[in-house]
Rosetta silent file (secondary structure, phi, psi, omega in degrees, C-alpha in Angstrom):
SEQUENCE: MSQAEQNDADNNLDDNVNSNLNNTFDLATTRTNDDSLAALDISAADSIHDDILETFYNRENLLKVIMATLDNIDERIKNGLTLPYYADIDTEVWQEKSKALDIYITDTVEGQELNLEARGKDYATNILSYPSDLPAAIIGLMPTLPLGELVICHGVVVREAAQQNKTEAQHISHLLIHGILHLLGFDHELGQAEQDEMESFEIDILAGLALPNPYL
SCORE:     score description
SCORE:     0.000 S_00000001
   1 L     0.000  129.755  179.095   38.887   87.310   95.346 S_00000001
   2 L   -84.476  141.565  179.891   39.275   89.907   98.103 S_00000001
   3 L  -115.112  142.761  177.628   36.463   90.212  100.661 S_00000001
   4 L   -78.141  153.135 -176.423   35.356   93.314  102.597 S_00000001
   5 L   -59.625  -35.501 -175.408   35.330   93.178  106.380 S_00000001
   6 L  -111.869  -19.820 -164.877   31.575   93.639  106.611 S_00000001
   7 L  -130.545    8.248 -174.635   30.003   92.947  103.251 S_00000001
   8 L  -112.310  174.954  177.681   31.805   90.310  101.159 S_00000001
   9 L  -153.675  168.457  175.912   31.821   86.577  100.740 S_00000001
  10 L   -68.179  161.992 -176.074   33.604   83.722   99.093 S_00000001
  11 L   -69.342  -33.090 -169.801   32.717   82.938   95.492 S_00000001
  12 L  -129.134  142.609  171.918   31.115   79.559   96.085 S_00000001
  13 L   -85.664  141.772  173.656   28.806   77.885   98.608 S_00000001
  14 L   -87.651 -178.601 -173.067   29.763   74.372   99.612 S_00000001
  15 H   -60.896  -37.220 -178.867   27.292   71.513   99.835 S_00000001
  16 H   -65.672  -43.183  179.533   26.317   72.239  103.440 S_00000001
  17 H   -66.340  -41.215  177.961   25.491   75.874  102.728 S_00000001
  18 H   -59.181  -39.331  179.627   23.556   74.910   99.605 S_00000001
  19 H   -64.283  -41.212  178.850   21.548   72.491  101.699 S_00000001
  20 H   -63.234  -42.692 -176.241   20.748   75.220  104.220 S_00000001
  21 H   -72.269  -25.130  179.246   19.665   77.646  101.543 S_00000001
  22 H   -75.769  -25.281  179.239   17.450   75.088   99.862 S_00000001
  23 L   -90.018   64.483 -174.500   15.470   74.521  103.080 S_00000001
  24 L  -128.149  167.130  173.222   13.870   77.972  102.968 S_00000001
  25 E   -81.933  115.831 -174.306   10.523   79.679  102.693 S_00000001
  26 E   -91.752  123.054  177.907   10.199   80.399   98.977 S_00000001
  27 E   -88.384    2.673  176.047    8.438   83.620   98.024 S_00000001
  28 E    88.662  150.772  176.171    8.360   82.448   94.388 S_00000001
  29 E  -103.325  126.142 -179.248   10.249   83.466   91.306 S_00000001
  30 E  -126.522  154.440  176.824    8.408   85.867   89.038 S_00000001
  31 L   -83.968  131.732 -177.481    9.189   87.511   85.770 S_00000001
  32 L   -85.694  173.513 -179.724    9.594   91.244   86.149 S_00000001
  33 L   -83.297   -8.231 -179.255    8.303   93.944   83.855 S_00000001
  34 L  -106.513  128.418 -175.762   11.826   94.971   82.854 S_00000001
  35 L   -63.241  -23.241 -175.804   13.645   92.873   80.268 S_00000001
  36 L   -75.007  -17.927  175.740   17.014   93.462   81.939 S_00000001
  37 E  -123.602  107.194 -175.646   15.997   91.435   85.009 S_00000001
  38 E   -78.138  -36.941 -174.906   14.408   88.123   84.085 S_00000001
  39 E  -152.672  141.020  173.413   13.950   86.714   87.563 S_00000001
  40 E  -127.838  115.851  179.614   14.261   87.684   91.200 S_00000001
  41 E  -107.158  118.995  179.616   14.077   84.832   93.693 S_00000001
  42 E  -113.909  124.636  178.463   13.577   85.851   97.315 S_00000001
  43 E  -136.169  168.108 -175.424   13.716   83.191  100.015 S_00000001
  44 E  -151.764  156.870  173.837   14.177   83.165  103.773 S_00000001
  45 L   -65.495  156.347 -179.872   15.038   81.008  106.756 S_00000001
  46 L   -59.807  -27.022 -177.524   12.103   79.529  108.676 S_00000001
  47 L   -75.443  -13.232  179.328   12.878   81.890  111.552 S_00000001
  48 L   -90.606  110.215 -174.102   12.153   84.941  109.392 S_00000001
  49 L   -73.938  157.598 -177.720    8.418   85.565  109.701 S_00000001
  50 H   -58.098  -36.987 -177.996    6.199   86.608  106.822 S_00000001
  51 H   -66.366  -31.562  175.464    5.502   90.024  108.331 S_00000001
  52 H   -66.556  -44.034 -179.998    9.238   90.782  108.360 S_00000001
  53 H   -62.937  -44.579 -177.940    9.511   89.841  104.710 S_00000001
  54 H   -68.422  -36.783 -177.395    6.517   91.915  103.719 S_00000001
  55 H   -76.043  -45.707 -171.863    7.604   94.922  105.777 S_00000001
  56 H  -104.082  -23.648 -173.403   11.310   95.036  105.016 S_00000001
  57 L  -128.074   39.568  175.921   11.842   92.909  101.889 S_00000001
  58 L   -57.082  132.286 -174.932    8.797   93.651   99.793 S_00000001
  59 H   -55.653  -44.583 -177.720    9.450   92.459   96.252 S_00000001
  60 H   -63.938  -39.101  179.011    8.456   95.725   94.592 S_00000001
  61 H   -66.122  -42.751  178.705   10.719   97.751   96.868 S_00000001
  62 H   -65.730  -40.922  179.325   13.691   95.466   96.243 S_00000001
  63 H   -60.334  -38.694  179.656   13.056   95.489   92.499 S_00000001
  64 H   -59.909  -43.067 -179.620   13.118   99.271   92.477 S_00000001
  65 H   -70.444  -43.269 -179.467   16.588   99.301   94.025 S_00000001
  66 H   -61.211  -46.911 -178.148   17.873   96.456   91.848 S_00000001
  67 H   -66.767  -37.165  177.032   16.686   98.054   88.617 S_00000001
  68 H   -61.713  -38.551  179.303   18.115  101.434   89.618 S_00000001
  69 H   -67.807  -48.774 -179.068   21.475   99.730   90.192 S_00000001
  70 H   -64.671  -39.755  178.764   21.458   97.807   86.911 S_00000001
  71 H   -64.814  -41.098  178.595   20.300  100.842   84.944 S_00000001
  72 H   -62.891  -43.724  179.810   23.035  102.985   86.474 S_00000001
  73 H   -66.147  -39.088  177.936   25.674  100.394   85.656 S_00000001
  74 H   -60.150  -41.908  178.348   24.377  100.038   82.096 S_00000001
  75 H   -64.194  -38.628  179.150   24.774  103.770   81.567 S_00000001
  76 H   -68.694  -36.050  176.916   28.305  103.618   82.925 S_00000001
  77 H   -61.808  -39.949  178.302   29.113  100.694   80.640 S_00000001
  78 H   -61.606  -26.694 -179.902   28.031  102.809   77.670 S_00000001
  79 L   -98.105   14.587  171.701   30.576  105.365   78.826 S_00000001
  80 L   106.145    1.566  178.576   33.395  102.841   79.037 S_00000001
  81 L   -66.242  137.242  174.917   33.033  101.176   82.439 S_00000001
  82 L  -108.849  129.431  177.738   34.406   97.628   82.604 S_00000001
  83 L   -84.172  120.939 -173.935   32.841   95.175   85.042 S_00000001
  84 H   -52.418  -42.128 -177.523   35.684   93.286   86.769 S_00000001
  85 H   -82.867   -6.788 -176.827   33.945   89.892   86.754 S_00000001
  86 H  -128.974   27.473 -177.423   32.670   90.322   83.193 S_00000001
  87 L   -64.335  -25.829 -178.000   35.669   91.923   81.528 S_00000001
  88 L   -88.668    1.168 -179.266   35.897   89.046   79.032 S_00000001
  89 L  -102.550  134.302  178.183   32.302   89.452   77.886 S_00000001
  90 L   -57.725  140.042 -177.751   31.438   91.776   75.019 S_00000001
  91 H   -55.623  -43.716 -179.184   29.615   94.883   76.225 S_00000001
  92 H   -65.680  -35.400  178.224   26.676   94.306   73.913 S_00000001
  93 H   -65.319  -45.529  178.024   26.358   90.711   75.085 S_00000001
  94 H   -57.182  -46.724 -173.741   26.257   91.831   78.732 S_00000001
  95 H   -72.965  -28.947 -178.659   23.620   94.451   78.036 S_00000001
  96 H   -83.792  -16.944  179.187   21.387   92.253   75.918 S_00000001
  97 L   -76.174  132.188  170.069   21.381   89.414   78.440 S_00000001
  98 E   -74.465  152.583 -173.543   18.527   89.406   80.920 S_00000001
  99 E  -112.303  156.950  174.672   19.729   88.954   84.494 S_00000001
 100 E  -131.511  143.619 -178.054   18.687   86.764   87.433 S_00000001
 101 E  -140.899  136.677  175.330   19.356   87.411   91.117 S_00000001
 102 E  -108.874  136.904  175.824   18.759   85.361   94.270 S_00000001
 103 E  -128.357  130.541 -179.364   18.251   86.976   97.675 S_00000001
 104 E  -124.239  126.418 -179.599   18.143   85.001  100.913 S_00000001
 105 E  -103.501  130.066 -177.696   17.117   86.541  104.250 S_00000001
 106 E  -136.294  177.936  179.413   18.383   84.880  107.409 S_00000001
 107 L   -99.103  179.368 -175.751   18.799   85.347  111.162 S_00000001
 108 H   -70.646  -27.028  179.958   21.940   86.038  113.192 S_00000001
 109 H   -67.155  -54.722  178.827   22.496   82.373  114.084 S_00000001
 110 H   -69.089  -33.379  178.168   22.684   81.150  110.517 S_00000001
 111 H   -59.838  -39.752  177.589   24.280   84.427  109.466 S_00000001
 112 H   -66.337  -41.666  179.017   27.161   83.744  111.843 S_00000001
 113 H   -61.759  -44.502 -178.432   27.513   80.180  110.530 S_00000001
 114 H   -67.732  -40.044 -179.958   27.589   81.342  106.910 S_00000001
 115 H   -66.955  -38.075  178.143   30.057   84.139  107.603 S_00000001
 116 H   -65.805  -43.044 -178.475   32.360   81.765  109.469 S_00000001
 117 H   -70.076  -39.221 -175.700   32.230   79.217  106.665 S_00000001
 118 H   -80.361  -37.554 -170.052   32.622   81.734  103.856 S_00000001
 119 H  -128.255   -2.658 -178.162   35.114   84.153  105.363 S_00000001
 120 L    72.148   19.593 -179.912   36.413   82.654  108.599 S_00000001
 121 L  -105.623  119.730 -172.451   34.738   85.451  110.586 S_00000001
 122 L   -90.812   58.545  174.158   32.895   84.176  113.663 S_00000001
 123 L  -159.574  159.846  177.727   30.090   86.713  113.776 S_00000001
 124 L   -79.949  132.309  177.210   27.002   87.553  111.747 S_00000001
 125 L  -109.718  170.143 -172.686   27.577   90.227  109.108 S_00000001
 126 L   -72.904  -44.652 -178.987   25.002   92.336  107.299 S_00000001
 127 E  -147.073  141.028  175.815   25.299   90.997  103.756 S_00000001
 128 E  -119.608  137.727 -178.548   27.266   88.286  101.987 S_00000001
 129 E  -113.571  124.917  179.032   27.782   88.274   98.228 S_00000001
 130 E  -117.253   92.120  179.981   28.159   85.034   96.293 S_00000001
 131 E   -61.658  151.903  179.349   28.994   85.818   92.628 S_00000001
 132 L   -67.264  -31.642  173.561   27.929   83.270   90.026 S_00000001
 133 L    56.534   43.161  179.976   31.565   83.057   88.859 S_00000001
 134 L   -92.246  144.535  176.367   30.674   81.549   85.483 S_00000001
 135 L   -63.383  148.297 -178.887   33.173   81.387   82.606 S_00000001
 136 H   -57.174  -37.119 -178.711   32.595   83.888   79.806 S_00000001
 137 H   -63.883  -36.495  178.606   32.097   81.074   77.304 S_00000001
 138 H   -71.212  -43.816 -179.847   29.254   79.638   79.390 S_00000001
 139 H   -59.704  -38.011 -179.663   27.620   83.018   79.912 S_00000001
 140 H   -61.616  -25.073 -178.532   27.662   83.601   76.178 S_00000001
 141 H   -92.731  -11.866 -174.632   25.512   80.514   75.675 S_00000001
 142 L   -90.543  134.047  177.454   23.013   81.273   78.420 S_00000001
 143 L   -68.819  -30.791  178.772   19.810   83.206   77.641 S_00000001
 144 E  -122.971  134.972 -177.354   19.756   84.550   81.206 S_00000001
 145 E   -98.105  113.456  176.778   22.807   85.647   83.151 S_00000001
 146 E   -77.972  119.117 -179.090   22.718   84.674   86.848 S_00000001
 147 E   -74.215  -29.101 -179.167   24.400   87.427   88.838 S_00000001
 148 E   130.617 -155.772 -176.115   24.662   85.282   91.952 S_00000001
 149 E  -131.688  141.444  173.417   23.184   85.344   95.436 S_00000001
 150 E  -113.859  130.563  177.664   22.978   87.894   98.236 S_00000001
 151 E  -111.888  118.608 -177.014   22.488   86.705  101.819 S_00000001
 152 E  -109.725  128.411  177.946   21.102   89.379  104.144 S_00000001
 153 E   -96.020  107.186 -171.537   21.131   88.972  107.930 S_00000001
 154 H   -62.683  -42.227 -178.852   18.048   90.820  109.119 S_00000001
 155 H   -59.286  -41.018  178.918   19.051   91.137  112.765 S_00000001
 156 H   -67.963  -39.691  179.283   22.331   92.817  111.863 S_00000001
 157 H   -59.969  -46.345 -179.362   20.565   95.131  109.421 S_00000001
 158 H   -63.272  -44.573 -179.632   18.119   96.301  112.107 S_00000001
 159 H   -62.957  -46.420 -178.272   20.896   96.809  114.655 S_00000001
 160 H   -66.319  -38.796  179.103   23.135   98.740  112.271 S_00000001
 161 H   -59.326  -42.285  178.857   20.280  100.926  111.044 S_00000001
 162 H   -66.680  -41.779 -179.431   19.590  102.001  114.627 S_00000001
 163 H   -65.195  -33.313 -176.354   23.281  102.592  115.345 S_00000001
 164 L   -96.389    6.857  179.946   23.672  104.690  112.194 S_00000001
 165 L    55.782   43.618  176.967   20.424  106.632  112.702 S_00000001
 166 L  -118.176  160.789  169.537   18.975  105.321  109.432 S_00000001
 167 L   -78.426  157.493  177.023   15.705  103.692  108.627 S_00000001
 168 H   -60.025  -38.175 -179.551   15.851   99.977  107.902 S_00000001
 169 H   -61.923  -40.934  178.072   14.671  100.696  104.350 S_00000001
 170 H   -63.250  -44.813 -177.089   17.580  103.075  103.758 S_00000001
 171 H   -67.861  -41.930  178.459   20.111  100.595  105.076 S_00000001
 172 H   -62.670  -41.427  178.807   18.672   97.673  103.115 S_00000001
 173 H   -60.761  -44.944  179.336   18.724   99.751   99.924 S_00000001
 174 H   -63.654  -46.456 -178.926   22.369  100.645  100.467 S_00000001
 175 H   -63.572  -37.190  179.402   23.374   97.078  101.282 S_00000001
 176 H   -63.996  -45.025  176.687   21.512   95.750   98.253 S_00000001
 177 H   -62.379  -46.383  179.828   23.343   98.154   95.939 S_00000001
 178 H   -58.278  -45.330 -179.351   26.630   97.365   97.674 S_00000001
 179 H   -64.372  -41.158  179.302   26.046   93.626   97.319 S_00000001
 180 H   -64.119  -40.889  177.833   25.176   93.834   93.637 S_00000001
 181 H   -60.621  -38.320  175.991   28.345   95.815   92.953 S_00000001
 182 H   -65.456  -36.879  178.020   30.324   93.040   94.625 S_00000001
 183 H   -63.714  -25.182  178.660   28.552   90.490   92.406 S_00000001
 184 L   -88.331   -7.965  174.455   29.860   92.472   89.436 S_00000001
 185 L   108.349    2.308  177.878   33.403   92.347   90.797 S_00000001
 186 L   -78.798  139.873 -173.756   33.901   95.725   92.464 S_00000001
 187 L  -146.640  113.777 -176.629   35.882   95.473   95.695 S_00000001
 188 L   -75.741   -4.976  177.895   36.720   98.341   98.032 S_00000001
 189 L   -85.846   -6.013 -177.170   39.487   96.346   99.735 S_00000001
 190 L   -76.157  -19.675 -179.709   41.745   96.531   96.696 S_00000001
 191 L   159.082  172.527 -176.943   42.785  100.096   97.430 S_00000001
 192 H   -63.478  -39.269 -179.757   41.611  103.656   98.005 S_00000001
 193 H   -62.208  -43.030  179.364   40.816  104.246   94.331 S_00000001
 194 H   -66.994  -38.144  177.850   38.619  101.162   94.207 S_00000001
 195 H   -64.641  -45.024  179.878   36.906  102.151   97.455 S_00000001
 196 H   -62.559  -40.896  179.945   36.247  105.666   96.192 S_00000001
 197 H   -62.693  -48.744 -177.609   34.871  104.320   92.917 S_00000001
 198 H   -63.459  -43.592  179.696   32.532  101.867   94.588 S_00000001
 199 H   -65.180  -36.485  178.913   31.275  104.396   97.110 S_00000001
 200 H   -65.707  -37.066  175.650   30.675  106.951   94.354 S_00000001
 201 H   -61.282  -48.191 -177.372   28.523  104.404   92.500 S_00000001
 202 H   -61.493  -45.517 -179.489   26.508  103.716   95.641 S_00000001
 203 H   -61.677  -42.221 -178.540   26.009  107.403   96.429 S_00000001
 204 H   -66.555  -43.804 -179.899   24.898  108.138   92.870 S_00000001
 205 H   -65.738  -43.519  178.207   22.448  105.239   92.721 S_00000001
 206 H   -62.887  -39.210  178.699   20.978  106.119   96.118 S_00000001
 207 H   -61.965  -38.029  177.237   20.608  109.755   95.069 S_00000001
 208 H   -64.536  -21.430  176.781   18.629  108.587   92.049 S_00000001
 209 L   -97.532    9.949 -178.275   16.298  106.865   94.507 S_00000001
 210 L    61.669   35.026  178.374   16.053  110.066   96.584 S_00000001
 211 L  -112.486  147.125 -173.898   18.017  108.409   99.399 S_00000001
 212 L   -73.689  164.478  175.800   20.824  110.147  101.344 S_00000001
 213 L   -65.529  119.004 -176.846   24.553  109.593  101.166 S_00000001
 214 L   -75.892   -8.338 -175.327   25.229  106.713  103.614 S_00000001
 215 L   -99.858    2.415  177.849   28.807  107.814  104.224 S_00000001
 216 L   -88.476    0.000    0.000   28.024  111.217  105.736 S_00000001
C-alpha cells in the first residue's frame, strides 16, 4: 500500500499502538440515525481536553461530513465507481452493509510516535488512515463493515489551518473526507490521474457541504 507524504498510514497497528489507542478517553459508541453508518467511535488521548473535543470534534459535525462522504461515494458506485480496497465485494453487498468508523484524536507527541512507527516519518502529521484490510470473504459474513480508523493530530490541524488561512472546521472536514477516501483505497501517490480523481471527490463532497475548494 502506498502512503501519502502528509495523510497516509500503514494498514495495521502493532501491539504497542493498539495499547496506546486503548488507553483513551472514550466518548462512547452510538448508533446513528442513518442505516449506512452503524457506529462512530470517537476517542482521544488524555492530553486532549473535553473542550477541544466538543469545540472541534463534535459528534454531530463529524457525522455530517462522514455521511456526506459515504453518500457521495454510494452515488458514484451506482455510476460504476470501483472502490480499490473493496473491488472483490459485490456492489450491492457493499451498499447494503452498515459501516463502522473509529476516530482517535491525539497530540503532537503521540502523533509523532505513531507517524514514525507507521510510516518511518519522524514528525507529527495531520491524519493517519488505518484501513480495516479485511478479506472479502470475511466482510461478506459481517453484518457491519468496519472501515478502519482515522488518527487526527489536533496540534498539526490547528497549525495547518492557520497557515492555510482556513478555519479549523474547514480543515478537519477536508482531512476527514481525505482520510475516509484512503480507507476505501484511493491513493494520490499512485499517479497524477489518481491524485486528480481523489481531489475531485474531495472538492465535490466539500461543495455539497457548502465548504470551499481546499486546493485553491
